[in-house]
Amino acid sequence: MAKTFKCITITILFLVLPILVSAGDDGLVKKTRYLMDTYCSIYTPKSEDADKAMDKALDSVEALNNKFSAFLSGSQVYEFNTKGTPITDPEIMKVIKIALDVTAKSGGAFDITVKPLITLWGFYGELPKDPKVPGKDALSAALKLIGPGTVAVQDGKLVKLRKTAQIDLGAVAKGYAVDRAMRSLKESGIKSALVDLGGDIYALGTYKGKPWKAGIKNPRGEGALGVMDLTELSISTSGDYERYFVKDGRRYCHIIDPRTGYPATELMCAAIIAPDATLADALSTAVFVLGREKGLELLKAYPQTEAIIIDAQGGVSLSEGLKKIFSKTKKGGKDEE
């Protein structure tokens, strides 16, 4: 399989945070755990409370890992999928309501009921050595299991309207976990920190009196497309570089368009910047599926959200507000606007 690239590189000063942290001369401390099928790292300036605060925040993410899992027996999501038991947990319902709002406003480009399609395409677990593209009949059958009319919120609970309905909160739960970790850090008195959960990021306060910086990496090459300042902001990315396979010269990524049943193809990467990591997480998927024009139109429904969009040809588009905080490098790709 071809090498893949992450779109987000956490950085301080010229995109070298990992070097500065390992050198131990920049006053930062870092803790990392493998959670939610990725690495969760927290960076914060050294202090007496830093170690305990980071452990507490990582513990909160670990608890959410179990709560939101569609595969761990005993979780309400698992029980909902396998037994039809309504979801009642207030925290899960909070995330579901955000997800359903994005579903409605995106015209179904984002859909938590997409699990049967992801299963059909084989994007859960390790990809097979010889992955296959599903046939039209199989795709047609799976499409009938998802979408409007399969689940609903009734009396504050998520219930099935069809027995076959299954949900996956993976495209929004990581963002919520970032928000929860950040809330934990604030409760511990931390005023400056950066949380990175597999590319879902939140920057709290400033570092050495300056905003934290995020570098947007070229998803098809080396180097950064540009950098931006982040303070009290989150950034979430969705791209075709995370999980994909190539068949007969065509790339099939793990982000499925629920409206067609096929992986989305218009973009390489969509990065959403917002004050709320939960919303940014859901919107990055929705925008990736919608493509550049419709994706930017969707963001108008969500004030204070911005986007960096890289299309399939490598064109880079910025939402209007982002042009004030994003600086392109000399190798920053071609502009679309």
Coordinates of C-alpha atoms in Angstrom, one line a residue:
M1 CA 0.0 0.0 0.0
A2 CA 1.2 3.5 -0.8
K3 CA 2.5 5.7 1.9
T4 CA -0.1 8.0 3.5
F5 CA 0.2 11.5 4.9
K6 CA -1.4 13.3 7.7
C7 CA -2.8 16.7 6.9
I8 CA -2.2 18.3 10.3
T9 CA 1.2 18.7 12.0
I10 CA 1.2 20.2 15.4
T11 CA 3.9 22.9 15.5
I12 CA 5.5 25.6 17.5
L13 CA 8.0 27.9 15.7
F14 CA 8.6 26.8 12.1
L15 CA 6.8 23.4 12.4
V16 CA 9.2 21.8 14.8
L17 CA 7.3 21.0 17.9
P18 CA 8.3 17.3 18.0
I19 CA 11.9 18.4 17.9
L20 CA 11.6 21.0 20.6
V21 CA 9.6 18.6 22.9
S22 CA 12.2 15.8 22.5
A23 CA 15.0 18.3 23.2
G24 CA 13.3 19.2 26.5
D25 CA 14.4 22.9 26.2
D26 CA 11.2 24.6 25.5
G27 CA 9.4 24.2 28.8
L28 CA 6.7 21.9 27.5
V29 CA 5.7 18.5 28.9
K30 CA 3.8 15.8 26.9
K31 CA 1.8 12.7 27.7
T32 CA 0.4 10.3 25.1
R33 CA -1.9 7.3 25.2
Y34 CA -3.4 5.1 22.5
L35 CA -7.1 5.8 22.6
M36 CA -10.0 5.7 20.1
D37 CA -7.8 3.8 17.7
T38 CA -5.3 6.5 17.5
Y39 CA -2.8 8.4 19.6
C40 CA -4.0 11.1 22.0
S41 CA -1.3 13.6 23.1
I42 CA -1.4 16.5 25.4
Y43 CA 1.2 19.3 25.6
T44 CA 1.3 21.9 28.3
P45 CA 4.0 24.1 29.9
K46 CA 5.8 22.5 32.9
S47 CA 4.1 23.1 36.3
E48 CA 3.4 21.3 39.5
D49 CA -0.1 20.5 38.4
A50 CA 0.7 19.5 34.8
D51 CA 1.4 15.8 35.3
K52 CA -1.7 15.1 37.3
A53 CA -3.9 17.3 35.1
M54 CA -2.8 15.5 31.9
D55 CA -3.5 12.1 33.4
K56 CA -6.9 13.2 34.5
A57 CA -7.7 14.5 31.0
L58 CA -6.4 11.3 29.3
D59 CA -8.6 9.3 31.8
S60 CA -11.6 11.2 30.6
V61 CA -10.8 10.3 26.9
E62 CA -10.4 6.7 27.9
A63 CA -13.8 6.7 29.5
L64 CA -15.4 8.1 26.4
N65 CA -13.6 5.5 24.3
N66 CA -15.6 2.8 26.0
K67 CA -18.8 4.8 26.1
F68 CA -19.0 5.7 22.4
S69 CA -17.6 2.4 21.0
A70 CA -19.9 0.5 18.5
F71 CA -17.9 -2.7 19.2
L72 CA -17.5 -3.0 22.9
S73 CA -20.2 -5.1 24.5
G74 CA -22.0 -3.2 27.2
S75 CA -21.7 0.2 25.6
Q76 CA -25.1 1.8 24.8
V77 CA -24.1 2.2 21.2
Y78 CA -23.3 -1.5 20.9
E79 CA -26.5 -2.4 22.7
F80 CA -28.5 -0.1 20.4
N81 CA -27.0 -1.7 17.3
T82 CA -27.3 -5.3 18.4
K83 CA -30.4 -5.4 20.5
G84 CA -32.3 -2.2 19.6
T85 CA -32.0 -0.8 23.2
P86 CA -32.7 3.0 23.1
I87 CA -29.8 5.2 23.8
T88 CA -30.5 7.3 27.0
D89 CA -27.1 8.5 28.2
P90 CA -27.2 12.3 28.2
E91 CA -23.6 12.7 27.0
I92 CA -24.1 10.4 24.1
M93 CA -27.4 12.1 23.2
K94 CA -25.7 15.4 23.3
V95 CA -23.2 14.3 20.6
I96 CA -26.0 12.5 18.6
K97 CA -28.1 15.7 18.5
I98 CA -25.1 17.7 17.1
A99 CA -24.5 14.9 14.5
L100 CA -28.2 14.9 13.4
D101 CA -28.2 18.7 13.0
V102 CA -25.2 18.4 10.7
T103 CA -27.0 15.6 8.8
A104 CA -30.0 17.8 8.3
K105 CA -28.1 20.9 7.2
S106 CA -25.7 18.9 4.9
G107 CA -28.6 17.1 3.1
G108 CA -27.4 13.7 4.4
A109 CA -23.7 14.1 3.5
F110 CA -23.0 13.3 7.1
D111 CA -24.9 10.4 8.6
I112 CA -24.3 8.4 11.8
T113 CA -26.3 5.5 10.3
V114 CA -23.7 4.8 7.7
K115 CA -22.2 1.8 9.5
P116 CA -23.6 -0.9 7.1
L117 CA -21.8 0.8 4.2
I118 CA -18.5 1.0 6.1
T119 CA -18.8 -2.7 6.9
L120 CA -19.6 -3.5 3.3
W121 CA -16.5 -1.7 2.1
G122 CA -14.3 -3.4 4.7
F123 CA -13.0 -0.3 6.4
Y124 CA -13.4 -1.7 9.9
G125 CA -10.2 -3.4 11.2
E126 CA -7.3 -4.2 9.0
L127 CA -7.8 -3.8 5.3
P128 CA -7.6 -7.1 3.3
K129 CA -4.6 -7.6 1.1
D130 CA -6.8 -7.8 -1.9
P131 CA -9.7 -5.4 -1.1
K132 CA -12.8 -5.6 -3.4
V133 CA -15.2 -2.9 -4.6
P134 CA -18.8 -3.9 -3.7
G135 CA -21.2 -4.8 -6.5
K136 CA -24.1 -2.6 -7.3
D137 CA -26.7 -5.0 -5.8
A138 CA -24.8 -5.2 -2.5
L139 CA -24.5 -1.4 -2.4
S140 CA -28.2 -1.0 -3.2
A141 CA -29.1 -3.3 -0.4
A142 CA -26.9 -1.5 2.1
L143 CA -28.3 1.9 1.1
K144 CA -31.7 0.7 2.1
L145 CA -30.4 0.2 5.6
I146 CA -29.3 3.8 6.2
G147 CA -30.5 7.3 6.1
P148 CA -33.7 9.2 7.0
G149 CA -36.4 7.1 8.6
T150 CA -34.0 4.6 10.3
V151 CA -33.5 6.3 13.6
A152 CA -35.1 9.2 15.6
V153 CA -34.9 11.1 18.8
Q154 CA -38.0 10.5 20.8
D155 CA -38.5 11.7 24.4
G156 CA -34.8 12.5 24.7
K157 CA -33.8 9.0 23.6
L158 CA -32.4 7.6 20.3
V159 CA -34.7 4.9 19.0
K160 CA -34.7 2.6 16.0
L161 CA -37.4 3.2 13.4
R162 CA -36.1 0.2 11.5
K163 CA -34.7 -2.9 13.2
T164 CA -31.8 -3.1 10.8
A165 CA -30.5 0.4 11.7
Q166 CA -26.9 0.7 13.1
I167 CA -25.0 3.8 14.1
D168 CA -21.3 4.7 14.2
L169 CA -20.3 7.9 16.1
G170 CA -16.6 7.7 15.1
A171 CA -16.9 10.8 12.9
V172 CA -17.9 13.0 15.8
A173 CA -16.9 11.3 19.0
K174 CA -13.2 12.1 18.7
G175 CA -14.0 15.7 18.5
Y176 CA -16.1 15.5 21.6
A177 CA -13.3 13.6 23.4
V178 CA -11.0 16.6 22.6
D179 CA -13.6 19.0 24.0
R180 CA -13.9 16.8 27.1
A181 CA -10.2 16.5 27.7
M182 CA -9.9 20.3 27.3
R183 CA -12.6 20.8 29.9
S184 CA -10.8 18.5 32.3
L185 CA -7.6 20.5 31.8
K186 CA -9.4 23.8 32.6
E187 CA -11.0 22.2 35.7
S188 CA -7.5 21.4 36.8
G189 CA -6.4 25.0 36.5
I190 CA -4.4 24.6 33.3
K191 CA -4.5 27.7 31.2
S192 CA -2.2 26.8 28.3
A193 CA -2.4 23.4 26.5
L194 CA -2.8 21.6 23.2
V195 CA -4.7 18.4 22.8
D196 CA -4.2 16.3 19.7
L197 CA -6.4 13.2 19.2
G198 CA -5.4 11.7 15.9
G199 CA -5.6 15.1 14.1
D200 CA -8.5 16.5 16.0
I201 CA -6.9 19.4 17.9
Y202 CA -7.8 22.1 20.4
A203 CA -5.4 24.9 21.4
L204 CA -6.0 26.4 24.9
G205 CA -4.6 29.9 25.6
T206 CA -1.2 30.8 24.3
Y207 CA 2.4 29.4 24.6
K208 CA 5.1 31.8 25.7
G209 CA 2.7 34.7 25.0
K210 CA 2.0 33.7 21.4
P211 CA -0.7 31.6 19.8
W212 CA -0.1 27.9 19.2
K213 CA 0.5 27.2 15.5
A214 CA -0.8 24.4 13.3
G215 CA 0.9 23.5 10.0
I216 CA -1.3 22.1 7.2
K217 CA 0.8 19.4 5.5
N218 CA 0.5 18.5 1.8
P219 CA -1.5 15.3 1.6
R220 CA 0.3 14.1 -1.4
G221 CA 3.9 15.3 -0.8
E222 CA 6.4 16.7 1.7
G223 CA 6.4 20.0 3.4
A224 CA 3.6 22.3 4.7
L225 CA 1.1 24.2 2.6
G226 CA 1.0 26.8 5.3
V227 CA 0.6 27.6 9.0
M228 CA -2.0 29.3 11.1
D229 CA -2.4 30.7 14.7
L230 CA -4.7 28.8 17.0
T231 CA -6.0 30.2 20.4
E232 CA -9.2 28.9 21.9
L233 CA -9.9 27.1 18.6
S234 CA -10.1 23.6 17.4
I235 CA -9.1 22.1 14.0
S236 CA -10.3 18.8 12.6
T237 CA -9.4 17.1 9.3
S238 CA -10.9 14.5 7.1
G239 CA -8.9 13.2 4.1
D240 CA -8.4 10.4 1.7
Y241 CA -5.0 9.6 3.1
E242 CA -6.0 8.0 6.4
R243 CA -7.6 4.7 5.3
Y244 CA -7.9 3.8 1.7
F245 CA -7.1 1.2 -1.0
V246 CA -6.2 1.4 -4.6
K247 CA -8.0 -0.8 -7.1
D248 CA -7.5 -0.7 -10.8
G249 CA -5.8 2.6 -10.5
R250 CA -8.5 4.3 -8.5
R251 CA -8.3 5.4 -4.9
Y252 CA -11.1 4.4 -2.5
C253 CA -11.0 6.1 0.9
H254 CA -12.9 5.3 4.1
I255 CA -15.1 8.3 4.0
I256 CA -18.3 7.1 2.4
D257 CA -20.9 9.4 0.8
P258 CA -24.1 8.1 2.4
R259 CA -26.1 9.4 -0.5
T260 CA -24.4 7.2 -3.1
G261 CA -22.8 4.4 -1.1
Y262 CA -19.4 5.1 -2.7
P263 CA -16.3 6.8 -1.1
A264 CA -16.2 10.6 -1.6
T265 CA -13.8 11.7 -4.4
E266 CA -13.9 15.4 -4.8
L267 CA -11.4 16.4 -2.2
M268 CA -8.0 15.2 -0.8
C269 CA -8.6 17.0 2.5
A270 CA -11.0 19.2 4.4
A271 CA -9.8 21.0 7.6
I272 CA -12.4 22.8 9.7
I273 CA -11.5 25.4 12.3
A274 CA -14.1 26.1 15.0
P275 CA -14.4 27.0 18.7
D276 CA -16.0 23.6 19.3
A277 CA -14.1 20.4 18.4
T278 CA -17.2 18.2 18.3
L279 CA -18.8 20.4 15.6
A280 CA -15.5 20.7 13.8
D281 CA -15.2 16.9 13.6
A282 CA -18.6 16.4 12.2
L283 CA -18.2 19.3 9.7
S284 CA -14.9 18.1 8.4
T285 CA -16.5 14.8 7.3
A286 CA -19.6 16.6 5.8
V287 CA -17.5 19.1 3.9
F288 CA -15.2 16.4 2.6
V289 CA -18.2 14.5 1.2
L290 CA -19.9 17.7 -0.2
G291 CA -16.9 19.1 -2.0
R292 CA -15.6 22.6 -2.2
E293 CA -18.6 24.7 -3.3
K294 CA -21.3 23.0 -1.3
G295 CA -19.0 22.5 1.6
L296 CA -18.3 26.2 1.9
E297 CA -22.0 26.9 1.6
L298 CA -22.7 24.5 4.5
L299 CA -20.3 26.5 6.8
K300 CA -22.5 29.5 6.4
A301 CA -25.0 27.7 8.7
Y302 CA -22.4 27.6 11.4
P303 CA -21.0 31.0 12.5
Q304 CA -17.3 31.1 13.5
T305 CA -16.3 28.1 11.4
E306 CA -13.6 28.3 8.8
A307 CA -12.2 25.8 6.3
I308 CA -9.1 24.8 4.3
I309 CA -10.1 22.7 1.4
I310 CA -7.7 20.8 -0.9
D311 CA -9.4 19.4 -3.9
A312 CA -8.6 16.3 -5.9
Q313 CA -6.3 18.3 -8.2
G314 CA -4.4 19.9 -5.4
G315 CA -6.1 23.3 -5.5
V316 CA -6.3 25.0 -2.1
S317 CA -9.3 27.0 -1.0
L318 CA -9.7 29.1 2.1
S319 CA -12.9 30.4 3.7
E320 CA -13.0 34.2 3.9
G321 CA -12.2 34.4 7.7
L322 CA -9.3 32.0 7.5
K323 CA -7.4 34.2 5.1
K324 CA -6.6 36.5 8.1
I325 CA -4.8 33.8 10.2
F326 CA -3.4 31.4 7.6
S327 CA -0.1 32.0 5.9
K328 CA 0.9 30.0 2.9
T329 CA 4.4 28.7 2.3
K330 CA 6.1 29.0 -1.0
K331 CA 5.2 25.4 -1.8
G332 CA 1.6 25.8 -0.7
G333 CA -0.1 24.4 -3.7
K334 CA -2.2 26.3 -6.2
D335 CA -4.9 28.7 -5.2
E336 CA -8.5 28.1 -6.2
E337 CA -9.6 31.6 -5.1

